[in-house]
Amino acid sequence: MSTGSGAASAPAPDGPDDPTTTRPDVPRRTSMFASLKVRNYRLFFLGQVVSNIGTWMQRIAQDWLVLSLTGSSAAVGITTALQFLPMLLFGLYGGVLVDRLRKRPTLLVTQSAMAVTALALAVLTLSGHVQVWHVYVAAFAMGLATVMDNPARQSFVAELVGRDQLQNAVSLNSANFQSARLVGPAVAGLMITGVGTGWAFLANGLSFVAPLSCLLLMRARELHVVQRAARGKGQLREGLHYVAGRPELIWTITLVGFIGTFGFNFPVFLSAFADDVFDAGAGAYSLFNTLMAVGSLAGALLAARRGTARLRVLIAAALGFGALEIVASTAPSLWLFALLMVPIGVFSMTVNVTANTSIQMSTDPAMRGRVMALYMMVFLGGSPVGAPVVGWVTDTYGARVGFAAGGAVAATAALVIGLVLARVGNLRLSVGWHRGHPQVRFVPRERREELAPAA
């Protein structure tokens, strides 16, 4: 576990001085599904499969309902903002509570609250009384539940599988979510066009039966004991100071903040392209989300096999993600735009998994709830700022300009933060040849003379 600045705080160099290859607490390449051998994690995984399908159904139905009620991309952005506003306002306090509380009972409460919210929205929609402000309230209520649900779920994984399999489990969680993304949007598209959005909300509410049942079936004696923080004053400030003193944490969180705020506003971007640019309706919106899920699933499975979570991978993936968004914004046809969703999904998931894993592996267990709450607050909570701005740009200047602007912000942030990390870690860019192939990498400055012949 890194406790300060240095090479581990910047894009990791190759070779024997690479901290990701010399530290004993860094996981090696492993079986893609190793974590599923653990019974408690297997139950958690199965419950989340069902719930995640329902969650994706509700996301698609919610965005399309707001668009059909208002005809405004900005209104879709407001809905997204309201769903993530609680994380921005209260996320750090949720992390403090999660560090104090037992994770499984906390998840039972938060998952139950989400189920009730989805069922209430289903009743309003199916009865024909739904108005846009009802959707706003439901989105905000879901956001309140996620204030504690997100850091609790993220940190609970360590209790399920232990530190040795943490990276594999985090990657499989992402694969789980993206697998559901393949099914959820497709089913939601059929439901919206066939029977209406209300049935998608009902399906999501009922889907929470699965994770609640699986949580109750877990064996408490098989959970890995993780130190909980004692109740005390100044714990929020303590968590902020902990992150601020570790460049490998603060700069990773900063990067995903920029990307989450401006680059990940897909409800705004994709609904606008489906409705305004290609005039193709809910079916195209569902197709875009499904193809992006294909790429995201591939990215998550690749991450499950990767032995390390290196910051250089994070920087490169963020640059590629931003560049691909800019390219997609210029796509002349619906099918070319749709196909570009696959590589965008791969790069977006690489960013997500690499950042999540590197942060969890670098954080003391007693601080993990607070650190993950800060990470989720920045990553998801940036949407209340970014979504309305991106929605306004999309409405005013068009979907193509909005999508390109989001990609440009992501790529610029990756480039600047990559250079900052290299400087903080006292690294320099090395360009040379290795076994007859060109090689570009970051190396410590003190190794300049040693590596000079390779250049």
CSV table of C-alpha atoms in Angstrom, one decimal:
chain,number,residue,atom,x,y,z
A,1,MET,CA,0.0,0.0,0.0
A,2,SER,CA,1.4,3.3,-1.1
A,3,THR,CA,1.6,6.0,1.6
A,4,GLY,CA,3.1,8.9,-0.3
A,5,SER,CA,4.3,10.3,-3.6
A,6,GLY,CA,6.8,8.8,-5.9
A,7,ALA,CA,6.8,6.6,-8.9
A,8,ALA,CA,3.8,4.7,-7.7
A,9,SER,CA,1.9,8.0,-7.9
A,10,ALA,CA,2.4,8.4,-11.7
A,11,PRO,CA,2.0,6.2,-14.8
A,12,ALA,CA,3.9,3.1,-13.8
A,13,PRO,CA,7.2,2.3,-15.6
A,14,ASP,CA,8.1,-1.1,-16.9
A,15,GLY,CA,10.8,-3.3,-15.6
A,16,PRO,CA,12.1,-4.2,-12.1
A,17,ASP,CA,11.4,-0.7,-10.7
A,18,ASP,CA,7.7,-0.9,-11.6
A,19,PRO,CA,5.9,-0.8,-8.2
A,20,THR,CA,3.1,-2.8,-9.7
A,21,THR,CA,5.4,-5.7,-10.3
A,22,THR,CA,7.5,-5.6,-7.1
A,23,ARG,CA,4.9,-4.9,-4.4
A,24,PRO,CA,3.7,-8.2,-2.9
A,25,ASP,CA,0.2,-6.9,-2.3
A,26,VAL,CA,-0.6,-6.4,-6.0
A,27,PRO,CA,-2.6,-9.2,-7.6
A,28,ARG,CA,-1.1,-11.2,-10.5
A,29,ARG,CA,-2.8,-12.4,-13.6
A,30,THR,CA,-5.5,-14.9,-12.5
A,31,SER,CA,-8.4,-16.9,-13.8
A,32,MET,CA,-11.1,-14.7,-15.3
A,33,PHE,CA,-13.9,-16.1,-12.9
A,34,ALA,CA,-11.8,-16.9,-9.9
A,35,SER,CA,-14.0,-14.9,-7.4
A,36,LEU,CA,-17.1,-17.0,-8.3
A,37,LYS,CA,-15.6,-19.9,-6.4
A,38,VAL,CA,-16.5,-18.0,-3.2
A,39,ARG,CA,-20.1,-18.9,-2.2
A,40,ASN,CA,-20.9,-15.5,-0.7
A,41,TYR,CA,-19.6,-13.6,-3.7
A,42,ARG,CA,-21.4,-16.0,-6.0
A,43,LEU,CA,-24.7,-15.2,-4.3
A,44,PHE,CA,-23.9,-11.5,-4.4
A,45,PHE,CA,-23.1,-11.8,-8.1
A,46,LEU,CA,-26.3,-13.6,-9.0
A,47,GLY,CA,-28.5,-11.2,-7.1
A,48,GLN,CA,-26.9,-8.3,-8.8
A,49,VAL,CA,-27.4,-9.8,-12.3
A,50,VAL,CA,-31.2,-9.7,-11.8
A,51,SER,CA,-31.2,-6.3,-10.1
A,52,ASN,CA,-28.9,-4.7,-12.7
A,53,ILE,CA,-31.2,-5.8,-15.6
A,54,GLY,CA,-34.0,-4.0,-13.8
A,55,THR,CA,-31.9,-1.0,-13.2
A,56,TRP,CA,-31.0,-0.7,-16.9
A,57,MET,CA,-34.6,-1.1,-17.8
A,58,GLN,CA,-35.6,1.8,-15.5
A,59,ARG,CA,-32.8,4.0,-16.9
A,60,ILE,CA,-33.9,3.6,-20.4
A,61,ALA,CA,-37.6,4.0,-19.5
A,62,GLN,CA,-36.9,7.0,-17.3
A,63,ASP,CA,-35.0,8.9,-20.0
A,64,TRP,CA,-37.5,8.1,-22.7
A,65,LEU,CA,-40.5,9.0,-20.4
A,66,VAL,CA,-39.0,12.4,-19.7
A,67,LEU,CA,-38.2,13.0,-23.3
A,68,SER,CA,-41.7,12.1,-24.4
A,69,LEU,CA,-43.3,14.3,-21.7
A,70,THR,CA,-41.1,17.4,-22.4
A,71,GLY,CA,-39.4,16.9,-25.8
A,72,SER,CA,-36.3,18.4,-24.2
A,73,SER,CA,-32.8,17.0,-23.9
A,74,ALA,CA,-32.2,19.5,-21.1
A,75,ALA,CA,-35.0,17.9,-19.1
A,76,VAL,CA,-33.3,14.5,-19.5
A,77,GLY,CA,-30.2,16.2,-18.2
A,78,ILE,CA,-32.1,17.6,-15.2
A,79,THR,CA,-33.4,14.1,-14.4
A,80,THR,CA,-29.8,12.7,-14.5
A,81,ALA,CA,-28.7,15.7,-12.4
A,82,LEU,CA,-31.3,15.1,-9.7
A,83,GLN,CA,-30.5,11.4,-9.5
A,84,PHE,CA,-26.8,12.2,-8.8
A,85,LEU,CA,-27.2,15.4,-6.8
A,86,PRO,CA,-27.6,13.6,-3.4
A,87,MET,CA,-24.2,11.9,-4.1
A,88,LEU,CA,-22.6,15.3,-4.6
A,89,LEU,CA,-24.2,16.8,-1.5
A,90,PHE,CA,-24.1,14.0,1.0
A,91,GLY,CA,-21.7,11.4,-0.6
A,92,LEU,CA,-18.9,12.0,1.9
A,93,TYR,CA,-21.2,11.7,4.9
A,94,GLY,CA,-22.5,8.5,3.5
A,95,GLY,CA,-18.9,7.2,3.3
A,96,VAL,CA,-18.4,8.0,7.0
A,97,LEU,CA,-21.5,6.1,8.0
A,98,VAL,CA,-20.5,3.1,5.8
A,99,ASP,CA,-17.1,2.9,7.5
A,100,ARG,CA,-18.9,2.7,10.8
A,101,LEU,CA,-21.7,0.2,9.9
A,102,ARG,CA,-21.9,-3.4,8.9
A,103,LYS,CA,-22.2,-3.6,5.2
A,104,ARG,CA,-24.8,-6.3,4.7
A,105,PRO,CA,-27.5,-4.8,6.9
A,106,THR,CA,-26.8,-1.4,5.3
A,107,LEU,CA,-27.4,-2.9,1.8
A,108,LEU,CA,-30.6,-4.6,2.9
A,109,VAL,CA,-32.0,-1.1,3.8
A,110,THR,CA,-30.7,0.7,0.7
A,111,GLN,CA,-31.9,-1.9,-1.7
A,112,SER,CA,-35.3,-2.0,-0.1
A,113,ALA,CA,-35.6,1.8,-0.4
A,114,MET,CA,-34.8,1.6,-4.1
A,115,ALA,CA,-37.4,-1.1,-4.7
A,116,VAL,CA,-40.1,1.0,-3.1
A,117,THR,CA,-39.2,4.1,-5.2
A,118,ALA,CA,-39.3,2.1,-8.4
A,119,LEU,CA,-42.7,0.6,-7.5
A,120,ALA,CA,-44.1,4.0,-6.7
A,121,LEU,CA,-43.1,5.4,-10.1
A,122,ALA,CA,-44.6,2.3,-11.7
A,123,VAL,CA,-48.0,2.9,-10.1
A,124,LEU,CA,-48.0,6.5,-11.2
A,125,THR,CA,-47.1,5.7,-14.7
A,126,LEU,CA,-49.4,2.7,-15.2
A,127,SER,CA,-52.3,4.7,-13.7
A,128,GLY,CA,-51.8,7.5,-16.2
A,129,HIS,CA,-51.1,10.2,-13.6
A,130,VAL,CA,-47.4,10.6,-14.0
A,131,GLN,CA,-46.0,14.0,-14.6
A,132,VAL,CA,-42.4,15.1,-15.2
A,133,TRP,CA,-42.0,16.3,-11.6
A,134,HIS,CA,-42.9,12.8,-10.3
A,135,VAL,CA,-40.0,11.5,-12.3
A,136,TYR,CA,-37.7,14.2,-10.9
A,137,VAL,CA,-38.8,13.2,-7.3
A,138,ALA,CA,-38.2,9.5,-8.0
A,139,ALA,CA,-34.8,10.2,-9.5
A,140,PHE,CA,-33.8,12.3,-6.4
A,141,ALA,CA,-35.1,9.5,-4.1
A,142,MET,CA,-33.0,6.9,-5.9
A,143,GLY,CA,-30.1,9.2,-5.5
A,144,LEU,CA,-30.6,9.5,-1.8
A,145,ALA,CA,-30.4,5.7,-1.5
A,146,THR,CA,-27.3,5.5,-3.5
A,147,VAL,CA,-25.5,7.8,-1.1
A,148,MET,CA,-24.9,4.8,1.1
A,149,ASP,CA,-25.6,2.0,-1.3
A,150,ASN,CA,-22.7,2.7,-3.6
A,151,PRO,CA,-19.9,2.9,-1.1
A,152,ALA,CA,-21.4,0.0,0.9
A,153,ARG,CA,-21.5,-2.2,-2.2
A,154,GLN,CA,-18.1,-1.2,-3.4
A,155,SER,CA,-16.4,-1.9,0.0
A,156,PHE,CA,-18.5,-5.0,0.7
A,157,VAL,CA,-16.7,-6.8,-2.1
A,158,ALA,CA,-13.5,-6.9,0.0
A,159,GLU,CA,-15.5,-8.7,2.8
A,160,LEU,CA,-16.8,-11.2,0.3
A,161,VAL,CA,-13.5,-12.3,-1.4
A,162,GLY,CA,-10.6,-10.8,0.6
A,163,ARG,CA,-7.8,-8.7,-0.7
A,164,ASP,CA,-6.2,-11.4,-2.9
A,165,GLN,CA,-9.2,-11.6,-5.2
A,166,LEU,CA,-10.4,-8.0,-4.9
A,167,GLN,CA,-9.3,-6.9,-8.4
A,168,ASN,CA,-10.9,-9.9,-10.0
A,169,ALA,CA,-14.2,-9.4,-8.1
A,170,VAL,CA,-14.3,-5.7,-9.0
A,171,SER,CA,-13.8,-6.5,-12.6
A,172,LEU,CA,-16.5,-9.2,-12.5
A,173,ASN,CA,-18.9,-6.7,-10.9
A,174,SER,CA,-18.4,-4.4,-13.8
A,175,ALA,CA,-18.9,-7.4,-16.2
A,176,ASN,CA,-22.1,-8.2,-14.3
A,177,PHE,CA,-23.4,-4.7,-14.7
A,178,GLN,CA,-22.5,-4.5,-18.4
A,179,SER,CA,-24.0,-8.0,-19.1
A,180,ALA,CA,-27.2,-6.7,-17.7
A,181,ARG,CA,-26.8,-3.7,-19.9
A,182,LEU,CA,-27.0,-6.0,-22.9
A,183,VAL,CA,-30.4,-7.4,-21.7
A,184,GLY,CA,-32.0,-4.4,-19.9
A,185,PRO,CA,-32.1,-1.8,-22.7
A,186,ALA,CA,-33.2,-4.4,-25.3
A,187,VAL,CA,-36.1,-5.5,-23.0
A,188,ALA,CA,-36.9,-1.9,-22.1
A,189,GLY,CA,-37.1,-1.0,-25.8
A,190,LEU,CA,-39.6,-3.8,-26.4
A,191,MET,CA,-41.6,-2.8,-23.3
A,192,ILE,CA,-41.7,0.9,-24.2
A,193,THR,CA,-42.9,0.3,-27.7
A,194,GLY,CA,-45.2,-2.6,-26.8
A,195,VAL,CA,-46.8,-1.9,-23.4
A,196,GLY,CA,-45.4,1.3,-22.1
A,197,THR,CA,-42.7,2.6,-19.7
A,198,GLY,CA,-44.7,1.8,-16.6
A,199,TRP,CA,-44.0,-1.9,-16.9
A,200,ALA,CA,-40.3,-1.3,-17.0
A,201,PHE,CA,-40.5,0.5,-13.7
A,202,LEU,CA,-42.6,-2.3,-12.3
A,203,ALA,CA,-40.0,-4.9,-13.4
A,204,ASN,CA,-37.2,-3.0,-11.8
A,205,GLY,CA,-39.1,-2.8,-8.5
A,206,LEU,CA,-39.7,-6.5,-8.5
A,207,SER,CA,-36.1,-7.3,-9.5
A,208,PHE,CA,-34.8,-6.2,-6.1
A,209,VAL,CA,-36.2,-9.4,-4.6
A,210,ALA,CA,-33.2,-11.2,-6.0
A,211,PRO,CA,-30.4,-9.2,-4.3
A,212,LEU,CA,-32.3,-9.0,-1.0
A,213,SER,CA,-32.8,-12.7,-1.0
A,214,CYS,CA,-29.1,-13.4,-1.8
A,215,LEU,CA,-27.9,-11.0,1.0
A,216,LEU,CA,-30.1,-13.0,3.5
A,217,LEU,CA,-28.7,-16.3,2.3
A,218,MET,CA,-25.1,-15.4,2.8
A,219,ARG,CA,-23.1,-17.0,5.6
A,220,ALA,CA,-21.9,-14.4,8.0
A,221,ARG,CA,-19.1,-16.6,9.3
A,222,GLU,CA,-17.5,-16.8,5.9
A,223,LEU,CA,-17.2,-13.0,5.5
A,224,HIS,CA,-13.7,-11.6,5.7
A,225,VAL,CA,-13.3,-9.5,8.9
A,226,VAL,CA,-12.6,-5.8,8.0
A,227,GLN,CA,-11.9,-3.2,10.6
A,228,ARG,CA,-14.7,-0.8,11.1
A,229,ALA,CA,-14.1,2.8,12.0
A,230,ALA,CA,-15.1,3.7,15.6
A,231,ARG,CA,-17.6,6.6,16.0
A,232,GLY,CA,-15.7,9.8,16.5
A,233,LYS,CA,-15.3,13.5,15.6
A,234,GLY,CA,-13.4,14.7,12.5
A,235,GLN,CA,-13.8,11.5,10.5
A,236,LEU,CA,-14.9,13.3,7.4
A,237,ARG,CA,-11.9,15.6,7.6
A,238,GLU,CA,-9.6,12.6,8.3
A,239,GLY,CA,-10.8,10.9,5.1
A,240,LEU,CA,-10.2,14.1,3.0
A,241,HIS,CA,-6.7,14.5,4.5
A,242,TYR,CA,-6.0,10.8,3.7
A,243,VAL,CA,-6.8,11.2,0.0
A,244,ALA,CA,-5.1,14.6,-0.3
A,245,GLY,CA,-1.8,13.1,1.0
A,246,ARG,CA,-1.7,10.4,-1.7
A,247,PRO,CA,-1.2,11.6,-5.3
A,248,GLU,CA,-2.1,8.2,-6.7
A,249,LEU,CA,-5.6,8.7,-5.2
A,250,ILE,CA,-6.3,12.4,-5.6
A,251,TRP,CA,-5.2,12.6,-9.3
A,252,THR,CA,-7.1,9.4,-10.2
A,253,ILE,CA,-10.3,10.8,-8.6
A,254,THR,CA,-9.7,14.2,-10.4
A,255,LEU,CA,-9.5,12.5,-13.8
A,256,VAL,CA,-12.6,10.4,-13.4
A,257,GLY,CA,-14.4,13.5,-12.1
A,258,PHE,CA,-13.8,15.3,-15.4
A,259,ILE,CA,-14.8,12.2,-17.4
A,260,GLY,CA,-17.8,11.5,-15.4
A,261,THR,CA,-19.0,15.1,-15.5
A,262,PHE,CA,-18.6,15.8,-19.2
A,263,GLY,CA,-17.9,12.5,-21.0
A,264,PHE,CA,-20.2,10.0,-19.5
A,265,ASN,CA,-23.5,11.8,-20.0
A,266,PHE,CA,-24.8,9.1,-22.4
A,267,PRO,CA,-28.5,9.6,-21.5
A,268,VAL,CA,-28.3,13.1,-23.0
A,269,PHE,CA,-26.0,12.3,-25.9
A,270,LEU,CA,-27.6,9.0,-27.1
A,271,SER,CA,-31.2,10.1,-26.7
A,272,ALA,CA,-30.5,13.2,-28.7
A,273,PHE,CA,-28.7,11.3,-31.5
A,274,ALA,CA,-31.6,8.8,-31.7
A,275,ASP,CA,-34.4,11.4,-31.6
A,276,ASP,CA,-32.9,14.5,-33.3
A,277,VAL,CA,-29.9,13.4,-35.5
A,278,PHE,CA,-31.2,10.1,-36.9
A,279,ASP,CA,-35.0,10.4,-36.1
A,280,ALA,CA,-35.1,6.7,-35.2
A,281,GLY,CA,-36.9,6.6,-31.9
A,282,ALA,CA,-36.6,4.5,-28.8
A,283,GLY,CA,-35.5,1.4,-30.7
A,284,ALA,CA,-32.3,3.2,-31.9
A,285,TYR,CA,-31.7,4.6,-28.3
A,286,SER,CA,-31.9,1.0,-27.0
A,287,LEU,CA,-29.6,-0.2,-29.8
A,288,PHE,CA,-26.9,2.4,-28.9
A,289,ASN,CA,-27.0,1.4,-25.3
A,290,THR,CA,-26.9,-2.3,-26.1
A,291,LEU,CA,-23.9,-2.0,-28.4
A,292,MET,CA,-22.0,0.1,-25.9
A,293,ALA,CA,-22.7,-2.6,-23.4
A,294,VAL,CA,-21.1,-5.2,-25.7
A,295,GLY,CA,-17.9,-3.1,-25.6
A,296,SER,CA,-18.1,-2.5,-21.9
A,297,LEU,CA,-18.6,-6.2,-21.2
A,298,ALA,CA,-15.5,-6.9,-23.3
A,299,GLY,CA,-13.5,-4.3,-21.4
A,300,ALA,CA,-14.6,-5.6,-18.0
A,301,LEU,CA,-13.7,-9.2,-18.9
A,302,LEU,CA,-10.3,-8.1,-20.2
A,303,ALA,CA,-9.8,-6.2,-16.9
A,304,ALA,CA,-10.7,-9.4,-14.9
A,305,ARG,CA,-7.7,-11.1,-16.5
A,306,ARG,CA,-5.3,-8.2,-16.2
A,307,GLY,CA,-2.8,-8.7,-13.4
A,308,THR,CA,-2.4,-5.1,-12.3
A,309,ALA,CA,-4.3,-1.8,-12.3
A,310,ARG,CA,-1.7,0.7,-13.7
A,311,LEU,CA,-2.2,4.4,-13.9
A,312,ARG,CA,-0.6,4.5,-17.3
A,313,VAL,CA,-3.5,2.2,-18.5
A,314,LEU,CA,-6.0,4.6,-17.0
A,315,ILE,CA,-4.4,7.6,-18.8
A,316,ALA,CA,-4.2,5.9,-22.1
A,317,ALA,CA,-7.8,4.6,-21.9
A,318,ALA,CA,-9.1,8.1,-21.0
A,319,LEU,CA,-7.3,9.6,-24.0
A,320,GLY,CA,-8.7,6.9,-26.3
A,321,PHE,CA,-12.2,7.3,-24.8
A,322,GLY,CA,-12.2,11.1,-25.5
A,323,ALA,CA,-10.9,10.7,-29.0
A,324,LEU,CA,-13.5,8.1,-29.9
A,325,GLU,CA,-16.3,10.4,-28.7
A,326,ILE,CA,-15.1,13.1,-31.0
A,327,VAL,CA,-14.9,10.7,-33.9
A,328,ALA,CA,-18.4,9.3,-33.2
A,329,SER,CA,-19.8,12.9,-33.1
A,330,THR,CA,-19.0,13.2,-36.8
A,331,ALA,CA,-20.5,9.8,-37.9
A,332,PRO,CA,-22.7,10.4,-41.0
A,333,SER,CA,-24.9,7.4,-40.6
A,334,LEU,CA,-26.9,5.7,-37.8
A,335,TRP,CA,-25.1,2.3,-38.3
A,336,LEU,CA,-21.6,3.8,-38.2
A,337,PHE,CA,-22.5,5.7,-35.1
A,338,ALA,CA,-23.9,2.6,-33.5
A,339,LEU,CA,-20.8,0.5,-34.3
A,340,LEU,CA,-18.6,3.1,-32.7
A,341,MET,CA,-20.5,2.5,-29.4
A,342,VAL,CA,-18.6,-0.8,-29.1
A,343,PRO,CA,-15.0,0.6,-28.8
A,344,ILE,CA,-16.3,3.6,-26.7
A,345,GLY,CA,-17.7,1.0,-24.3
A,346,VAL,CA,-14.4,-0.9,-24.1
A,347,PHE,CA,-12.4,2.3,-23.3
A,348,SER,CA,-15.0,3.6,-20.9
A,349,MET,CA,-15.0,0.4,-18.9
A,350,THR,CA,-11.2,0.2,-18.9
A,351,VAL,CA,-11.3,3.7,-17.3
A,352,ASN,CA,-13.9,2.7,-14.8
A,353,VAL,CA,-12.4,-0.6,-13.7
A,354,THR,CA,-8.8,0.6,-13.6
A,355,ALA,CA,-9.7,3.6,-11.5
A,356,ASN,CA,-11.9,1.7,-9.1
A,357,THR,CA,-9.4,-1.1,-8.6
A,358,SER,CA,-6.3,1.1,-8.2
A,359,ILE,CA,-8.1,3.2,-5.6
A,360,GLN,CA,-9.4,0.2,-3.6
A,361,MET,CA,-6.0,-1.5,-3.6
A,362,SER,CA,-4.3,1.6,-2.5
A,363,THR,CA,-6.6,2.4,0.4
A,364,ASP,CA,-6.6,1.2,4.0
A,365,PRO,CA,-9.6,-0.9,4.8
A,366,ALA,CA,-10.8,1.3,7.6
A,367,MET,CA,-10.8,4.3,5.2
A,368,ARG,CA,-12.3,2.4,2.2
A,369,GLY,CA,-15.9,3.6,2.7
A,370,ARG,CA,-14.9,7.2,2.9
A,371,VAL,CA,-12.4,7.0,-0.1
A,372,MET,CA,-14.9,5.1,-2.2
A,373,ALA,CA,-17.6,7.6,-1.3
A,374,LEU,CA,-15.4,10.4,-2.4
A,375,TYR,CA,-14.6,8.6,-5.6
A,376,MET,CA,-18.3,7.9,-6.3
A,377,MET,CA,-19.2,11.4,-5.3
A,378,VAL,CA,-16.8,12.9,-7.9
A,379,PHE,CA,-17.5,10.3,-10.6
A,380,LEU,CA,-21.3,10.2,-10.3
A,381,GLY,CA,-21.9,13.5,-8.4
A,382,GLY,CA,-20.4,15.5,-11.2
A,383,SER,CA,-23.5,14.8,-13.3
A,384,PRO,CA,-25.6,17.5,-11.5
A,385,VAL,CA,-23.1,20.0,-12.9
A,386,GLY,CA,-22.3,18.4,-16.2
A,387,ALA,CA,-25.7,17.0,-17.3
A,388,PRO,CA,-27.6,20.3,-17.5
A,389,VAL,CA,-24.7,22.0,-19.1
A,390,VAL,CA,-24.3,19.2,-21.7
A,391,GLY,CA,-28.0,19.1,-22.2
A,392,TRP,CA,-28.1,22.9,-22.9
A,393,VAL,CA,-25.2,22.6,-25.3
A,394,THR,CA,-26.9,19.7,-27.1
A,395,ASP,CA,-30.2,21.6,-27.3
A,396,THR,CA,-28.6,24.9,-28.4
A,397,TYR,CA,-25.8,23.7,-30.8
A,398,GLY,CA,-26.9,20.2,-31.6
A,399,ALA,CA,-26.1,16.7,-30.5
A,400,ARG,CA,-22.9,16.5,-32.5
A,401,VAL,CA,-21.3,19.5,-30.9
A,402,GLY,CA,-22.4,18.3,-27.4
A,403,PHE,CA,-20.9,14.9,-27.9
A,404,ALA,CA,-17.6,16.3,-29.3
A,405,ALA,CA,-17.3,18.7,-26.5
A,406,GLY,CA,-17.6,15.9,-23.9
A,407,GLY,CA,-14.9,13.9,-25.6
A,408,ALA,CA,-12.6,16.9,-25.9
A,409,VAL,CA,-12.9,17.6,-22.1
A,410,ALA,CA,-12.1,13.9,-21.4
A,411,ALA,CA,-9.1,13.8,-23.7
A,412,THR,CA,-7.7,17.1,-22.4
A,413,ALA,CA,-8.1,16.1,-18.8
A,414,ALA,CA,-6.3,12.8,-19.4
A,415,LEU,CA,-3.4,14.5,-21.2
A,416,VAL,CA,-2.9,17.2,-18.5
A,417,ILE,CA,-3.3,14.8,-15.5
A,418,GLY,CA,-0.9,12.3,-17.2
A,419,LEU,CA,1.7,14.9,-17.5
A,420,VAL,CA,1.1,16.0,-13.9
A,421,LEU,CA,1.5,12.5,-12.6
A,422,ALA,CA,4.7,12.0,-14.5
A,423,ARG,CA,6.1,15.2,-13.0
A,424,VAL,CA,5.0,14.3,-9.5
A,425,GLY,CA,6.5,10.8,-9.9
A,426,ASN,CA,9.7,12.2,-11.2
A,427,LEU,CA,9.2,10.3,-14.5
A,428,ARG,CA,10.1,11.2,-18.1
A,429,LEU,CA,8.9,9.8,-21.4
A,430,SER,CA,11.2,7.2,-22.9
A,431,VAL,CA,10.9,6.4,-26.7
A,432,GLY,CA,13.0,3.4,-27.9
A,433,TRP,CA,13.0,-0.1,-29.3
A,434,HIS,CA,12.4,-3.4,-27.5
A,435,ARG,CA,12.9,-6.7,-29.4
A,436,GLY,CA,12.6,-4.9,-32.7
A,437,HIS,CA,9.4,-3.0,-31.8
A,438,PRO,CA,9.0,0.7,-30.9
A,439,GLN,CA,8.2,1.3,-27.2
A,440,VAL,CA,6.9,4.4,-25.5
A,441,ARG,CA,6.8,4.4,-21.7
A,442,PHE,CA,7.4,6.5,-18.6
A,443,VAL,CA,10.6,5.8,-16.7
A,444,PRO,CA,12.3,7.4,-13.6
A,445,ARG,CA,14.5,10.3,-14.5
A,446,GLU,CA,17.4,8.8,-12.6
A,447,ARG,CA,17.4,5.9,-15.1
A,448,ARG,CA,18.1,8.2,-18.1
A,449,GLU,CA,21.8,7.1,-18.5
A,450,GLU,CA,21.0,3.4,-17.9
A,451,LEU,CA,18.4,3.4,-20.7
A,452,ALA,CA,20.1,5.8,-23.1
A,453,PRO,CA,21.4,3.0,-25.4
A,454,ALA,CA,17.8,1.7,-26.0
A,455,ALA,CA,16.8,5.1,-27.4
